[in-house]
XYZ file of C-alpha atoms in Angstrom:
296
model
C 51.504 30.018 -1.465
C 51.214 26.647 0.685
C 47.977 25.326 1.231
C 48.653 24.627 4.960
C 48.508 27.797 6.783
C 50.948 26.386 9.398
C 53.425 25.253 7.517
C 57.184 26.006 8.135
C 58.962 23.884 5.910
C 58.703 21.137 2.967
C 61.487 19.379 3.994
C 59.902 15.357 4.147
C 59.092 13.921 7.654
C 62.060 11.915 9.485
C 61.532 9.461 12.111
C 58.476 7.542 12.822
C 55.266 8.705 12.149
C 52.046 7.521 9.652
C 52.377 4.048 7.750
C 56.023 3.545 9.710
C 57.021 2.455 13.639
C 59.581 4.329 15.982
C 61.598 2.416 14.693
C 61.560 3.861 11.601
C 60.215 0.384 9.821
C 57.294 1.052 6.908
C 53.806 -0.207 6.107
C 55.071 -2.551 2.589
C 51.348 -2.886 1.453
C 50.133 -0.834 -1.261
C 48.390 2.061 -0.080
C 49.474 1.779 3.908
C 46.792 -1.220 3.905
C 44.577 0.817 4.473
C 40.985 -0.235 5.086
C 38.623 3.232 5.247
C 35.766 3.236 2.812
C 36.404 4.193 -0.923
C 33.705 5.434 -1.860
C 31.898 4.160 -5.144
C 34.384 1.270 -5.124
C 36.787 3.349 -6.648
C 40.104 4.600 -5.359
C 40.335 6.963 -2.620
C 40.891 10.121 -5.020
C 38.185 12.034 -7.664
C 40.094 12.790 -11.095
C 43.745 13.111 -9.293
C 42.406 14.796 -6.017
C 42.196 12.482 -2.616
C 38.898 13.031 -0.644
C 38.576 14.787 2.419
C 39.398 12.849 6.016
C 35.182 14.721 6.396
C 34.010 12.840 3.029
C 35.657 9.698 4.672
C 34.628 9.741 8.208
C 31.353 10.184 6.819
C 31.385 7.240 4.334
C 33.128 5.355 7.034
C 29.779 5.921 9.052
C 27.622 5.197 6.747
C 29.346 1.612 6.064
C 29.599 1.297 10.013
C 27.199 3.039 12.136
C 28.319 0.978 15.490
C 30.905 3.777 15.318
C 28.544 6.113 17.615
C 28.660 3.597 20.248
C 31.842 3.488 22.406
C 30.709 7.985 22.447
C 27.243 6.937 23.103
C 28.084 5.261 25.870
C 30.644 7.788 27.073
C 28.095 9.794 26.773
C 25.800 8.805 29.526
C 28.471 7.963 31.481
C 29.385 11.400 31.613
C 25.923 12.217 32.255
C 26.479 9.762 35.196
C 29.224 12.286 36.561
C 27.830 15.455 36.207
C 24.780 14.085 38.549
C 27.150 13.240 40.499
C 29.259 15.588 40.944
C 25.812 18.037 41.559
C 24.959 16.139 44.613
C 28.398 15.926 46.096
C 29.709 18.922 47.934
C 32.203 20.074 46.060
C 32.384 23.321 44.468
C 31.697 22.671 40.677
C 31.725 25.353 37.737
C 28.825 24.541 34.675
C 31.553 23.858 31.787
C 29.204 25.452 29.180
C 28.154 29.091 30.210
C 25.681 30.907 30.066
C 25.527 34.308 27.226
C 25.494 35.648 24.531
C 29.471 34.672 23.732
C 30.330 32.424 21.412
C 32.725 29.417 22.395
C 34.829 26.879 20.095
C 34.914 23.966 23.167
C 37.036 22.281 22.029
C 40.041 20.663 23.789
C 42.454 19.011 21.127
C 40.905 14.590 22.021
C 37.637 13.916 20.629
C 35.055 14.453 23.564
C 31.804 15.994 24.392
C 30.668 18.999 26.543
C 30.268 17.675 30.364
C 27.610 19.907 31.764
C 29.767 20.078 35.232
C 33.482 20.146 35.557
C 35.774 20.625 38.421
C 38.700 23.210 39.679
C 42.170 21.738 40.917
C 41.996 24.409 43.633
C 38.023 22.725 44.785
C 40.572 19.674 45.814
C 42.687 21.324 47.956
C 42.722 20.663 51.432
C 39.599 17.832 51.331
C 39.453 15.173 53.837
C 41.199 12.183 52.658
C 37.396 10.113 51.748
C 36.679 13.750 49.841
C 39.998 13.360 48.201
C 39.846 9.840 47.116
C 36.175 10.616 45.896
C 36.979 13.491 44.079
C 39.402 12.468 42.068
C 38.119 9.467 41.343
C 35.113 10.868 39.137
C 37.992 12.820 37.717
C 39.925 9.574 36.654
C 36.534 8.155 35.461
C 35.639 10.784 33.304
C 39.460 10.091 31.439
C 38.852 6.613 31.309
C 36.267 6.780 29.905
C 36.586 8.661 27.027
C 40.247 7.000 26.613
C 38.031 4.002 26.069
C 35.982 5.448 23.810
C 38.559 7.303 21.698
C 40.442 4.085 21.394
C 37.549 1.790 20.697
C 36.973 4.345 17.766
C 39.750 5.131 16.613
C 41.010 0.968 16.279
C 37.762 0.705 14.560
C 37.985 2.772 12.049
C 41.500 2.004 11.218
C 42.830 -1.090 9.656
C 43.053 -4.056 11.705
C 46.705 -4.983 11.938
C 47.524 -0.971 12.590
C 45.287 -0.026 15.077
C 44.440 -2.066 18.493
C 42.366 -1.881 21.713
C 44.691 -2.876 23.900
C 45.521 -2.232 27.732
C 48.713 0.232 27.017
C 47.011 1.837 24.206
C 43.897 2.298 26.767
C 46.383 3.597 29.346
C 48.970 5.547 26.709
C 45.162 7.452 24.935
C 44.968 8.410 29.086
C 47.829 9.835 29.200
C 47.673 11.653 26.292
C 43.956 13.707 27.464
C 46.130 14.069 30.860
C 48.294 16.013 29.141
C 45.935 17.843 26.950
C 43.722 18.922 31.039
C 46.989 19.783 31.991
C 48.171 21.895 29.359
C 44.477 24.081 29.340
C 44.248 24.086 33.181
C 48.221 25.985 33.539
C 47.070 28.471 30.560
C 43.504 29.429 31.827
C 45.103 29.829 34.942
C 46.728 32.607 33.545
C 44.214 33.892 31.245
C 41.562 33.581 33.782
C 39.028 36.879 33.190
C 38.271 38.726 30.206
C 41.415 39.838 28.718
C 41.460 42.513 26.079
C 41.127 42.202 22.036
C 44.960 42.415 21.515
C 46.154 40.026 24.100
C 43.299 37.810 23.687
C 44.524 37.605 19.502
C 47.313 37.284 20.589
C 47.219 34.055 22.406
C 44.600 32.671 20.090
C 46.696 32.400 17.177
C 49.298 30.010 18.324
C 47.064 27.879 20.509
C 44.906 27.176 17.340
C 47.875 26.168 15.610
C 48.723 24.056 17.834
C 45.953 22.988 17.733
C 46.298 21.867 14.079
C 49.472 20.300 14.997
C 48.170 17.756 17.199
C 45.033 16.792 15.663
C 46.835 13.411 14.784
C 47.940 13.085 18.248
C 45.014 10.157 19.511
C 46.190 8.234 16.460
C 48.821 8.023 16.997
C 48.655 6.482 20.545
C 45.846 3.920 19.280
C 48.354 3.371 16.064
C 51.622 2.117 19.056
C 52.936 5.734 20.689
C 53.308 6.732 23.586
C 51.957 10.077 24.198
C 54.770 12.413 24.139
C 55.581 9.957 21.044
C 52.396 10.701 19.594
C 53.400 14.191 19.985
C 56.063 14.406 18.039
C 54.376 12.157 14.961
C 51.750 14.315 15.130
C 53.107 17.488 13.270
C 54.352 15.451 10.162
C 50.983 14.191 9.728
C 49.381 17.496 9.513
C 51.650 18.532 6.915
C 49.957 20.160 3.452
C 46.147 19.739 5.566
C 46.241 22.849 7.958
C 43.566 24.336 6.081
C 41.122 21.545 6.269
C 42.410 20.978 10.028
C 42.038 24.036 11.228
C 38.423 24.349 9.575
C 37.687 20.769 11.571
C 39.147 22.383 14.945
C 36.522 25.188 14.772
C 33.408 23.608 13.464
C 33.993 20.271 15.960
C 34.497 23.469 19.019
C 31.848 25.206 17.780
C 29.266 21.986 17.307
C 30.108 20.943 20.893
C 29.459 24.657 22.479
C 26.034 24.156 20.290
C 24.948 20.565 21.159
C 26.537 21.264 25.158
C 24.119 23.152 25.688
C 21.037 21.133 24.708
C 18.687 20.895 28.138
C 19.331 17.711 30.085
C 20.778 15.943 26.849
C 23.889 18.112 26.363
C 26.163 15.827 27.131
C 25.399 12.757 25.954
C 24.833 13.959 22.266
C 27.284 16.225 22.263
C 29.741 13.338 22.554
C 27.998 11.221 20.758
C 28.355 13.188 17.850
C 31.170 15.626 17.776
C 33.778 12.762 19.754
C 32.648 10.070 17.227
C 32.870 12.133 13.870
C 35.914 13.422 15.500
C 37.753 10.788 16.470
C 36.674 8.927 12.921
C 37.770 11.859 11.403
C 41.571 11.759 12.919
C 41.850 8.473 12.252
C 40.984 9.217 8.471
C 43.264 12.060 8.822
C 45.763 9.693 9.370
C 45.445 7.005 6.602
C 45.280 9.969 4.405
C 48.717 10.725 5.282
C 50.107 6.682 5.026
C 49.095 6.727 1.532
C 49.897 10.021 0.429
C 53.574 8.837 1.851
C 53.463 5.724 0.136
C 52.444 7.165 -3.056
C 55.512 9.539 -2.585
C 57.803 7.201 -1.863
């Protein structure tokens, strides 16, 4: 039985991917030249078993606490945007619904849970100043999260693999827009309560997509465009399906729970969940690089 619940085949991945480029070049350095921590000064294995991306991410935080800073700043910025949305006359809705239901607040890329959200319908038939203001706030939110994700993942990756450049920042922003756009389209079809059977029909493929696209942010930071990153993420996640599924659920639940903290939910959820998510994505990418180096 496969260790990956979403594994479709065992053929080796081709084309661009972890440790390589779109031209097919591979990293000639041993183990992909990874600079992620090796706990206890040993190789990233314990009795021949690879350490999990979460273990590597936590060790990275222990060695470099500054990794929390980008998403902490992003959380403060998102909290200011929440405050501005409440002040302007454009309609908003709570991003975290109050009630007894449990929500998995997972968006596909490292972020937190804001207190307010704005539907696209609220931007229809507005006068130009109001339209510019509304779109501007949403653009700033995308830029803030893109900057935090790019800086954090680049810092967690080897210096010659990940980098914070204007091109990669724009590409990361494009990835965020793609994820958000897909969510908004999906939400427009399932607005309101859905039955149990229909809900299961939707949630199973949705989580499969989440698992396969988990590594896309790291692919962008290593130099790929948004669409190419989505293609590269699938082979990078093969063999780690159960681990990533647990991460998706864990990050989503943590973001939802921390987002409910009064007054500080946006800052706390973004600083903690966003940071851990970003460094875990980088760790998974480097684990994949090492696995391919050993098997190649």
